[in-house]
Every structure is written in structure tokens, then in C-alpha cells.
PDB file of C-alpha atoms in Angstrom:
ATOM      1  CA  MET A   1     119.508 101.960 106.281  1.00  0.00           C
ATOM      2  CA  SER A   2     122.297 103.701 104.376  1.00  0.00           C
ATOM      3  CA  ALA A   3     121.322 106.309 101.789  1.00  0.00           C
ATOM      4  CA  PRO A   4     123.101 104.624  98.836  1.00  0.00           C
ATOM      5  CA  ASN A   5     121.312 101.331  99.460  1.00  0.00           C
ATOM      6  CA  LEU A   6     117.950 103.048  99.790  1.00  0.00           C
ATOM      7  CA  TRP A   7     118.491 104.880  96.518  1.00  0.00           C
ATOM      8  CA  ARG A   8     119.325 101.633  94.719  1.00  0.00           C
ATOM      9  CA  ARG A   9     116.130 100.111  96.040  1.00  0.00           C
ATOM     10  CA  LEU A  10     114.061 103.128  95.007  1.00  0.00           C
ATOM     11  CA  VAL A  11     115.521 103.057  91.509  1.00  0.00           C
ATOM     12  CA  ALA A  12     114.690  99.342  91.283  1.00  0.00           C
ATOM     13  CA  GLU A  13     111.108 100.016  92.398  1.00  0.00           C
ATOM     14  CA  PHE A  14     110.805 102.858  89.887  1.00  0.00           C
ATOM     15  CA  LEU A  15     112.156 100.796  86.989  1.00  0.00           C
ATOM     16  CA  GLY A  16     110.171  97.692  87.921  1.00  0.00           C
ATOM     17  CA  SER A  17     106.958  99.716  88.204  1.00  0.00           C
ATOM     18  CA  ALA A  18     107.696 101.359  84.848  1.00  0.00           C
ATOM     19  CA  PHE A  19     108.192  97.963  83.208  1.00  0.00           C
ATOM     20  CA  LEU A  20     104.988  96.726  84.837  1.00  0.00           C
ATOM     21  CA  ALA A  21     102.947  99.611  83.431  1.00  0.00           C
ATOM     22  CA  ALA A  22     104.586  99.296  80.023  1.00  0.00           C
ATOM     23  CA  ILE A  23     103.768  95.575  79.949  1.00  0.00           C
ATOM     24  CA  VAL A  24     100.149  96.025  81.028  1.00  0.00           C
ATOM     25  CA  ILE A  25      99.382  99.009  78.793  1.00  0.00           C
ATOM     26  CA  GLY A  26     101.614  98.071  75.865  1.00  0.00           C
ATOM     27  CA  SER A  27     100.202  94.564  75.612  1.00  0.00           C
ATOM     28  CA  GLY A  28      96.701  96.040  75.870  1.00  0.00           C
ATOM     29  CA  ILE A  29      97.385  98.351  72.931  1.00  0.00           C
ATOM     30  CA  ALA A  30      98.917  95.504  70.919  1.00  0.00           C
ATOM     31  CA  ALA A  31      95.957  93.249  71.675  1.00  0.00           C
ATOM     32  CA  GLN A  32      93.519  95.945  70.609  1.00  0.00           C
ATOM     33  CA  ARG A  33      95.327  96.323  67.290  1.00  0.00           C
ATOM     34  CA  LEU A  34      95.914  92.634  66.630  1.00  0.00           C
ATOM     35  CA  SER A  35      92.391  91.485  67.531  1.00  0.00           C
ATOM     36  CA  PRO A  36      90.084  94.447  66.875  1.00  0.00           C
ATOM     37  CA  GLY A  37      86.526  93.941  68.002  1.00  0.00           C
ATOM     38  CA  ASP A  38      87.236  90.652  69.824  1.00  0.00           C
ATOM     39  CA  THR A  39      87.239  91.685  73.479  1.00  0.00           C
ATOM     40  CA  GLY A  40      87.718  88.175  74.825  1.00  0.00           C
ATOM     41  CA  LEU A  41      90.807  87.568  72.715  1.00  0.00           C
ATOM     42  CA  GLU A  42      92.147  91.025  73.542  1.00  0.00           C
ATOM     43  CA  LEU A  43      91.808  90.272  77.248  1.00  0.00           C
ATOM     44  CA  LEU A  44      93.468  86.879  76.844  1.00  0.00           C
ATOM     45  CA  GLU A  45      96.449  88.440  75.075  1.00  0.00           C
ATOM     46  CA  ASN A  46      96.710  91.226  77.646  1.00  0.00           C
ATOM     47  CA  ALA A  47      96.450  88.795  80.571  1.00  0.00           C
ATOM     48  CA  ALA A  48      99.020  86.358  79.162  1.00  0.00           C
ATOM     49  CA  ALA A  49     101.586  89.097  78.511  1.00  0.00           C
ATOM     50  CA  THR A  50     101.056  90.587  81.964  1.00  0.00           C
ATOM     51  CA  ALA A  51     101.397  87.235  83.744  1.00  0.00           C
ATOM     52  CA  VAL A  52     104.674  86.244  82.111  1.00  0.00           C
ATOM     53  CA  GLY A  53     106.029  89.795  82.159  1.00  0.00           C
ATOM     54  CA  LEU A  54     105.342  90.128  85.877  1.00  0.00           C
ATOM     55  CA  PHE A  55     107.165  86.868  86.542  1.00  0.00           C
ATOM     56  CA  ALA A  56     110.208  88.201  84.642  1.00  0.00           C
ATOM     57  CA  ILE A  57     110.386  91.623  86.271  1.00  0.00           C
ATOM     58  CA  ILE A  58     110.096  90.153  89.779  1.00  0.00           C
ATOM     59  CA  LEU A  59     113.185  88.096  88.977  1.00  0.00           C
ATOM     60  CA  MET A  60     114.918  91.151  87.492  1.00  0.00           C
ATOM     61  CA  PHE A  61     114.466  93.559  90.373  1.00  0.00           C
ATOM     62  CA  GLY A  62     113.725  91.322  93.377  1.00  0.00           C
ATOM     63  CA  PRO A  63     117.370  90.967  94.454  1.00  0.00           C
ATOM     64  CA  VAL A  64     117.627  94.756  94.833  1.00  0.00           C
ATOM     65  CA  SER A  65     114.329  95.950  96.303  1.00  0.00           C
ATOM     66  CA  GLY A  66     112.177  92.881  96.861  1.00  0.00           C
ATOM     67  CA  ALA A  67     110.157  93.737  93.732  1.00  0.00           C
ATOM     68  CA  HIS A  68     107.051  95.167  95.354  1.00  0.00           C
ATOM     69  CA  PHE A  69     105.899  97.548  92.569  1.00  0.00           C
ATOM     70  CA  ASN A  70     102.769  98.042  94.663  1.00  0.00           C
ATOM     71  CA  PRO A  71     102.174 100.322  97.694  1.00  0.00           C
ATOM     72  CA  VAL A  72      99.713  97.853  99.239  1.00  0.00           C
ATOM     73  CA  VAL A  73     102.391  95.143  99.219  1.00  0.00           C
ATOM     74  CA  SER A  74     104.968  97.533 100.704  1.00  0.00           C
ATOM     75  CA  PHE A  75     102.735  98.659 103.548  1.00  0.00           C
ATOM     76  CA  ALA A  76     101.535  95.118 104.223  1.00  0.00           C
ATOM     77  CA  ASP A  77     105.182  94.061 104.463  1.00  0.00           C
ATOM     78  CA  ALA A  78     105.833  96.864 106.962  1.00  0.00           C
ATOM     79  CA  THR A  79     102.738  95.899 108.978  1.00  0.00           C
ATOM     80  CA  LEU A  80     103.840  92.263 109.129  1.00  0.00           C
ATOM     81  CA  GLY A  81     107.361  93.041 110.314  1.00  0.00           C
ATOM     82  CA  GLY A  82     109.306  93.105 107.042  1.00  0.00           C
ATOM     83  CA  ILE A  83     110.603  96.445 105.750  1.00  0.00           C
ATOM     84  CA  SER A  84     110.421  99.594 107.875  1.00  0.00           C
ATOM     85  CA  TRP A  85     107.525 102.029 107.636  1.00  0.00           C
ATOM     86  CA  ARG A  86     110.012 104.641 106.462  1.00  0.00           C
ATOM     87  CA  ASP A  87     111.074 102.465 103.552  1.00  0.00           C
ATOM     88  CA  ALA A  88     107.474 101.625 102.663  1.00  0.00           C
ATOM     89  CA  ALA A  89     106.680 105.351 102.545  1.00  0.00           C
ATOM     90  CA  ALA A  90     109.743 105.953 100.348  1.00  0.00           C
ATOM     91  CA  TYR A  91     108.721 103.159  97.965  1.00  0.00           C
ATOM     92  CA  LEU A  92     105.287 104.672  97.303  1.00  0.00           C
ATOM     93  CA  PRO A  93     106.283 107.730  95.194  1.00  0.00           C
ATOM     94  CA  ALA A  94     108.855 105.661  93.289  1.00  0.00           C
ATOM     95  CA  GLN A  95     106.165 103.108  92.422  1.00  0.00           C
ATOM     96  CA  VAL A  96     103.627 105.728  91.331  1.00  0.00           C
ATOM     97  CA  ALA A  97     106.180 107.691  89.287  1.00  0.00           C
ATOM     98  CA  GLY A  98     107.378 104.463  87.681  1.00  0.00           C
ATOM     99  CA  CYS A  99     103.864 103.434  86.647  1.00  0.00           C
ATOM    100  CA  ILE A 100     103.141 106.861  85.157  1.00  0.00           C
ATOM    101  CA  SER A 101     106.445 106.769  83.263  1.00  0.00           C
ATOM    102  CA  GLY A 102     105.722 103.275  81.981  1.00  0.00           C
ATOM    103  CA  ALA A 103     102.324 104.408  80.707  1.00  0.00           C
ATOM    104  CA  VAL A 104     103.936 107.289  78.803  1.00  0.00           C
ATOM    105  CA  VAL A 105     106.543 104.964  77.281  1.00  0.00           C
ATOM    106  CA  ALA A 106     103.889 102.444  76.244  1.00  0.00           C
ATOM    107  CA  ASN A 107     101.921 105.183  74.493  1.00  0.00           C
ATOM    108  CA  LEU A 108     105.032 106.371  72.647  1.00  0.00           C
ATOM    109  CA  MET A 109     106.081 102.853  71.608  1.00  0.00           C
ATOM    110  CA  PHE A 110     102.793 102.509  69.697  1.00  0.00           C
ATOM    111  CA  GLY A 111     102.893 105.944  68.110  1.00  0.00           C
ATOM    112  CA  LEU A 112     100.289 107.527  70.382  1.00  0.00           C
ATOM    113  CA  ASP A 113     100.423 110.831  72.222  1.00  0.00           C
ATOM    114  CA  ALA A 114     102.710 110.580  75.239  1.00  0.00           C
ATOM    115  CA  VAL A 115      99.775 111.323  77.548  1.00  0.00           C
ATOM    116  CA  SER A 116      96.149 110.586  76.708  1.00  0.00           C
ATOM    117  CA  ILE A 117      93.806 110.615  79.686  1.00  0.00           C
ATOM    118  CA  SER A 118      91.553 107.575  79.693  1.00  0.00           C
ATOM    119  CA  VAL A 119      87.785 107.928  79.415  1.00  0.00           C
ATOM    120  CA  LYS A 120      87.043 104.289  80.323  1.00  0.00           C
ATOM    121  CA  GLN A 121      84.656 104.321  83.296  1.00  0.00           C
ATOM    122  CA  ARG A 122      85.189 101.355  85.607  1.00  0.00           C
ATOM    123  CA  ALA A 123      83.745 102.434  88.967  1.00  0.00           C
ATOM    124  CA  SER A 124      80.861 100.256  90.135  1.00  0.00           C
ATOM    125  CA  GLY A 125      79.929  98.099  93.092  1.00  0.00           C
ATOM    126  CA  PRO A 126      80.994  94.843  91.418  1.00  0.00           C
ATOM    127  CA  HIS A 127      84.287  96.382  90.310  1.00  0.00           C
ATOM    128  CA  ALA A 128      84.998  97.633  93.834  1.00  0.00           C
ATOM    129  CA  LEU A 129      84.234  94.212  95.322  1.00  0.00           C
ATOM    130  CA  SER A 130      86.498  92.651  92.699  1.00  0.00           C
ATOM    131  CA  GLU A 131      89.372  94.928  93.701  1.00  0.00           C
ATOM    132  CA  VAL A 132      88.947  94.067  97.386  1.00  0.00           C
ATOM    133  CA  ILE A 133      89.108  90.355  96.580  1.00  0.00           C
ATOM    134  CA  ALA A 134      91.895  90.681  94.018  1.00  0.00           C
ATOM    135  CA  THR A 135      94.118  92.673  96.373  1.00  0.00           C
ATOM    136  CA  ALA A 136      93.503  90.458  99.401  1.00  0.00           C
ATOM    137  CA  GLY A 137      94.210  87.400  97.264  1.00  0.00           C
ATOM    138  CA  LEU A 138      97.455  88.874  95.984  1.00  0.00           C
ATOM    139  CA  LEU A 139      98.712  89.407  99.535  1.00  0.00           C
ATOM    140  CA  LEU A 140      97.661  85.890 100.492  1.00  0.00           C
ATOM    141  CA  VAL A 141      99.626  84.401  97.587  1.00  0.00           C
ATOM    142  CA  ILE A 142     102.765  86.344  98.497  1.00  0.00           C
ATOM    143  CA  PHE A 143     102.760  85.922 102.265  1.00  0.00           C
ATOM    144  CA  ALA A 144     101.345  82.393 102.411  1.00  0.00           C
ATOM    145  CA  LEU A 145     104.197  81.126 100.253  1.00  0.00           C
ATOM    146  CA  ALA A 146     106.782  83.084 102.194  1.00  0.00           C
ATOM    147  CA  ARG A 147     105.487  81.920 105.566  1.00  0.00           C
ATOM    148  CA  THR A 148     105.395  78.257 104.609  1.00  0.00           C
ATOM    149  CA  GLY A 149     108.909  78.024 103.206  1.00  0.00           C
ATOM    150  CA  ARG A 150     107.930  78.168  99.531  1.00  0.00           C
ATOM    151  CA  ALA A 151     109.181  81.670  98.732  1.00  0.00           C
ATOM    152  CA  ALA A 152     111.091  80.522  95.647  1.00  0.00           C
ATOM    153  CA  SER A 153     107.770  79.788  93.941  1.00  0.00           C
ATOM    154  CA  ALA A 154     106.373  83.262  94.514  1.00  0.00           C
ATOM    155  CA  PRO A 155     107.441  85.007  91.258  1.00  0.00           C
ATOM    156  CA  ALA A 156     105.673  82.370  89.180  1.00  0.00           C
ATOM    157  CA  ALA A 157     102.728  82.186  91.577  1.00  0.00           C
ATOM    158  CA  VAL A 158     102.199  85.953  91.555  1.00  0.00           C
ATOM    159  CA  GLY A 159     102.261  86.026  87.764  1.00  0.00           C
ATOM    160  CA  ALA A 160      99.850  83.100  87.590  1.00  0.00           C
ATOM    161  CA  TYR A 161      97.473  84.650  90.134  1.00  0.00           C
ATOM    162  CA  ILE A 162      97.333  87.997  88.320  1.00  0.00           C
ATOM    163  CA  GLY A 163      96.842  86.237  84.990  1.00  0.00           C
ATOM    164  CA  ALA A 164      93.929  84.264  86.437  1.00  0.00           C
ATOM    165  CA  ALA A 165      92.479  87.293  88.228  1.00  0.00           C
ATOM    166  CA  TYR A 166      92.166  89.119  84.919  1.00  0.00           C
ATOM    167  CA  TRP A 167      89.402  86.593  84.258  1.00  0.00           C
ATOM    168  CA  PHE A 168      87.736  85.784  87.564  1.00  0.00           C
ATOM    169  CA  THR A 169      87.259  89.426  88.620  1.00  0.00           C
ATOM    170  CA  SER A 170      85.013  91.888  86.787  1.00  0.00           C
ATOM    171  CA  SER A 171      87.595  94.646  87.293  1.00  0.00           C
ATOM    172  CA  THR A 172      90.386  92.601  85.615  1.00  0.00           C
ATOM    173  CA  SER A 173      92.341  92.774  88.876  1.00  0.00           C
ATOM    174  CA  PHE A 174      94.298  96.005  89.070  1.00  0.00           C
ATOM    175  CA  ALA A 175      95.068  95.175  92.764  1.00  0.00           C
ATOM    176  CA  ASN A 176      97.637  97.992  92.895  1.00  0.00           C
ATOM    177  CA  PRO A 177      97.121 101.734  93.550  1.00  0.00           C
ATOM    178  CA  ALA A 178     100.271 102.698  91.631  1.00  0.00           C
ATOM    179  CA  ILE A 179      99.271 100.913  88.429  1.00  0.00           C
ATOM    180  CA  THR A 180      95.746 102.289  88.830  1.00  0.00           C
ATOM    181  CA  VAL A 181      97.142 105.820  88.744  1.00  0.00           C
ATOM    182  CA  GLY A 182      99.465 105.000  85.845  1.00  0.00           C
ATOM    183  CA  ARG A 183      96.664 103.558  83.725  1.00  0.00           C
ATOM    184  CA  MET A 184      94.827 106.897  83.815  1.00  0.00           C
ATOM    185  CA  PHE A 185      97.434 108.233  81.386  1.00  0.00           C
ATOM    186  CA  SER A 186      96.577 105.968  78.459  1.00  0.00           C
ATOM    187  CA  ASN A 187      93.208 106.156  76.727  1.00  0.00           C
ATOM    188  CA  THR A 188      93.529 102.601  75.449  1.00  0.00           C
ATOM    189  CA  PHE A 189      92.304  99.075  76.220  1.00  0.00           C
ATOM    190  CA  ALA A 190      93.963  99.020  79.670  1.00  0.00           C
ATOM    191  CA  GLY A 191      93.049 102.554  80.711  1.00  0.00           C
ATOM    192  CA  ILE A 192      90.880 103.810  83.555  1.00  0.00           C
ATOM    193  CA  ALA A 193      89.109 107.157  83.796  1.00  0.00           C
ATOM    194  CA  PRO A 194      90.327 109.480  86.573  1.00  0.00           C
ATOM    195  CA  SER A 195      86.846 109.545  88.101  1.00  0.00           C
ATOM    196  CA  SER A 196      87.036 105.765  88.639  1.00  0.00           C
ATOM    197  CA  VAL A 197      90.442 105.827  90.314  1.00  0.00           C
ATOM    198  CA  PRO A 198      89.369 106.790  93.890  1.00  0.00           C
ATOM    199  CA  VAL A 199      86.900 103.873  94.051  1.00  0.00           C
ATOM    200  CA  PHE A 200      89.578 101.431  92.899  1.00  0.00           C
ATOM    201  CA  ILE A 201      92.218 102.720  95.324  1.00  0.00           C
ATOM    202  CA  LEU A 202      89.846 102.663  98.302  1.00  0.00           C
ATOM    203  CA  ALA A 203      88.865  99.086  97.421  1.00  0.00           C
ATOM    204  CA  GLN A 204      92.532  98.079  97.070  1.00  0.00           C
ATOM    205  CA  VAL A 205      93.375  99.561 100.469  1.00  0.00           C
ATOM    206  CA  GLY A 206      90.405  97.718 101.946  1.00  0.00           C
ATOM    207  CA  GLY A 207      91.576  94.506 100.325  1.00  0.00           C
ATOM    208  CA  GLY A 208      95.057  95.065 101.695  1.00  0.00           C
ATOM    209  CA  ILE A 209      93.728  95.500 105.235  1.00  0.00           C
ATOM    210  CA  ALA A 210      91.585  92.382 104.885  1.00  0.00           C
ATOM    211  CA  GLY A 211      94.550  90.448 103.519  1.00  0.00           C
ATOM    212  CA  VAL A 212      96.757  91.384 106.460  1.00  0.00           C
ATOM    213  CA  PHE A 213      94.097  90.263 108.961  1.00  0.00           C
ATOM    214  CA  ILE A 214      93.644  86.942 107.149  1.00  0.00           C
ATOM    215  CA  ILE A 215      97.403  86.340 107.009  1.00  0.00           C
ATOM    216  CA  ARG A 216      97.747  87.051 110.726  1.00  0.00           C
ATOM    217  CA  PHE A 217      94.864  84.681 111.479  1.00  0.00           C
ATOM    218  CA  LEU A 218      96.131  81.823 109.323  1.00  0.00           C
ATOM    219  CA  TYR A 219      99.827  82.149 110.233  1.00  0.00           C
ATOM    220  CA  PRO A 220      99.875  83.483 113.820  1.00  0.00           C
ATOM    221  CA  ALA A 221     102.842  81.688 115.361  1.00  0.00           C
ATOM    222  CA  LEU A 222     105.759  82.978 113.316  1.00  0.00           C
ATOM    223  CA  THR A 223     108.941  84.613 114.539  1.00  0.00           C
ATOM    224  CA  PRO A 224     109.972  88.018 113.128  1.00  0.00           C
ATOM    225  CA  ALA A 225     112.694  86.284 111.097  1.00  0.00           C
ATOM    226  CA  GLN A 226     110.140  83.964 109.497  1.00  0.00           C
ATOM    227  CA  ALA A 227     107.789  86.871 108.865  1.00  0.00           C
ATOM    228  CA  ALA A 228     110.522  88.635 106.903  1.00  0.00           C
ATOM    229  CA  GLN A 229     111.097  85.777 104.445  1.00  0.00           C
ATOM    230  CA  ILE A 230     109.182  87.109 101.481  1.00  0.00           C
ATOM    231  CA  VAL A 231     109.975  85.994  97.922  1.00  0.00           C
ATOM    232  CA  VAL A 232     113.495  86.981  96.885  1.00  0.00           C
ATOM    233  CA  PRO A 233     116.747  87.958  98.635  1.00  0.00           C
ATOM    234  CA  HIS A 234     117.597  91.633  98.439  1.00  0.00           C
ATOM    235  CA  GLU A 235     120.369  93.934  99.543  1.00  0.00           C
ATOM    236  CA  THR A 236     121.372  94.263 103.167  1.00  0.00           C
ATOM    237  CA  ASP A 237     120.904  97.535 105.002  1.00  0.00           C
ATOM    238  CA  ASN A 238     124.546  98.419 104.494  1.00  0.00           C
ATOM    239  CA  GLY A 239     124.288  97.842 100.752  1.00  0.00           C
ATOM    240  CA  SER A 240     126.848  95.025 100.749  1.00  0.00           C
ATOM    241  CA  GLY A 241     124.797  92.479  98.849  1.00  0.00           C
ATOM    242  CA  PRO A 242     121.937  89.969  99.158  1.00  0.00           C
ATOM    243  CA  GLU A 243     120.945  88.971 102.644  1.00  0.00           C
ATOM    244  CA  HIS A 244     119.808  85.513 103.720  1.00  0.00           C
ATOM    245  CA  ASP A 245     116.378  86.640 104.889  1.00  0.00           C
ATOM    246  CA  GLN A 246     113.945  87.377 102.088  1.00  0.00           C
ATOM    247  CA  HIS A 247     111.603  90.263 101.545  1.00  0.00           C
ATOM    248  CA  VAL A 248     108.425  90.803  99.731  1.00  0.00           C
ATOM    249  CA  SER A 249     107.675  90.800  96.077  1.00  0.00           C
ATOM    250  CA  SER A 250     105.355  91.983  94.025  1.00  0.00           C
ATOM    251  CA  ASP A 251     103.088  93.710  92.495  1.00  0.00           C
ATOM    252  CA  GLY A 252      99.863  93.122  91.247  1.00  0.00           C
ATOM    253  CA  ARG A 253      99.213  95.134  88.387  1.00  0.00           C
TER     254      ARG A 253
END
């Protein structure tokens, strides 16, 4: 892959991850202020904004990088024959830095300190199980659609899945190590205490591994070209424009 094309993709992953964190955290702060003391309504507002925002940013950045915004998605894509391992490794710091930057921006947009470390403890057995299931389910949504010729539906499906997973998981479905790290930097409705982060990330990695095994079991007879058709067209290796094969999107939060 040429260096200019890789840099464009990394910038897209950084910006998309920053928007993702700003959407998740910013809408959480807004919900907390608009509906004080009503946790259910706050969660509904936060989930709705995240679902539609995720749909939009996948469409925004997918043609450049594939709109992963999530290291688990990137490494699953590499495992299943999509992007290279080198590119997946390069995506990771861009995604983490983007989510941290988005958290800082969200804090500033609501007049808070740029960095406020969260004290919200989330680590527990049920939360860890929820993250395993949420992350595995996210991969299944993405790759099942791609591998059955329905990739065009994936941006909406990913947004819908994450919106639903806010409610059917006790952890509210982070399903993304990068956003988990970013949410440490905002002591607000969407935050997570640093001491809870390792449990969440280990569970997300476990969910990613489980998801890859399930995908391989359910869709075993695919060619490498079919395996690479994930969500939205993105730039070719020489940086000349969108290619016909499609690579992975998204996120999770």
C-alpha cells in the first residue's frame, strides 16, 4: 500500500473515531442535562443519538477507510482475509487517539473541563458477559451482511444493532476497545472508570475471537474476494479511488 493512501485512511479512522466519541459522550451529557434524574430517558436519548450518528459517520468515512472505528473490527477483518495485518495495526492508534480526542471535544462543547477522568465503575461479571455478546454480535452483523451480498444495508444495520444493544446488554454495549479508552476521559453519563477498562477490553477481545469463529462456521465456503466485500467501497492500494471490492465498517461504540 502506498504511504499517501495509508495516511488518508488513518486520518479517516481518526476523524471517524473522534466523531463517534463526540456523539456518544456529547449526547450522554445532553441527555443528563435535558432529563435529570430520569435514567431510562437519558439512556434512550443517548442510544438514539448514537444509533443515527453511527449510521451517518459510516457513510461519511467508509469510502476512504472502510469506517472501522474499532480495533476489534479491524483485526477481525485482517483475520478473515480483508485488510492486511499491517494496516490493522496502523488503524489501532488512530482509532484510540480519535476516541480520546472526541471525548475532549465533547467535554469542551458542554463547558466542562477538557479532561475529567470518569469515576463510574462498570466492571462486573454481567457487564463482562454483555461485552462478549455485544462485540460478537457486532461482528456477526457486519460480516453476515457482507458475506451474503447485503453489504449496502450494513451502515443502517450497525447503527440499529448498537442502538438496540444499549438496551439488551447490561453494559450498554461499548463493544469497542478504542471507545472504551476514550470514555475514561469524561466523568459524565457515558464515562467509565479506568479500573473498569481492562475488564471491558478483555471481554471485547474475547467477543471478537468468538465472533470470528462463528462467522467462519456459518460462512465457510467463501472465496477471498467474497470475504473482502465488507460494507462500503474504499480507496484502492494505489490511492486512485474507490475499488469494486468492499471492506469492513464499523464500529461499535
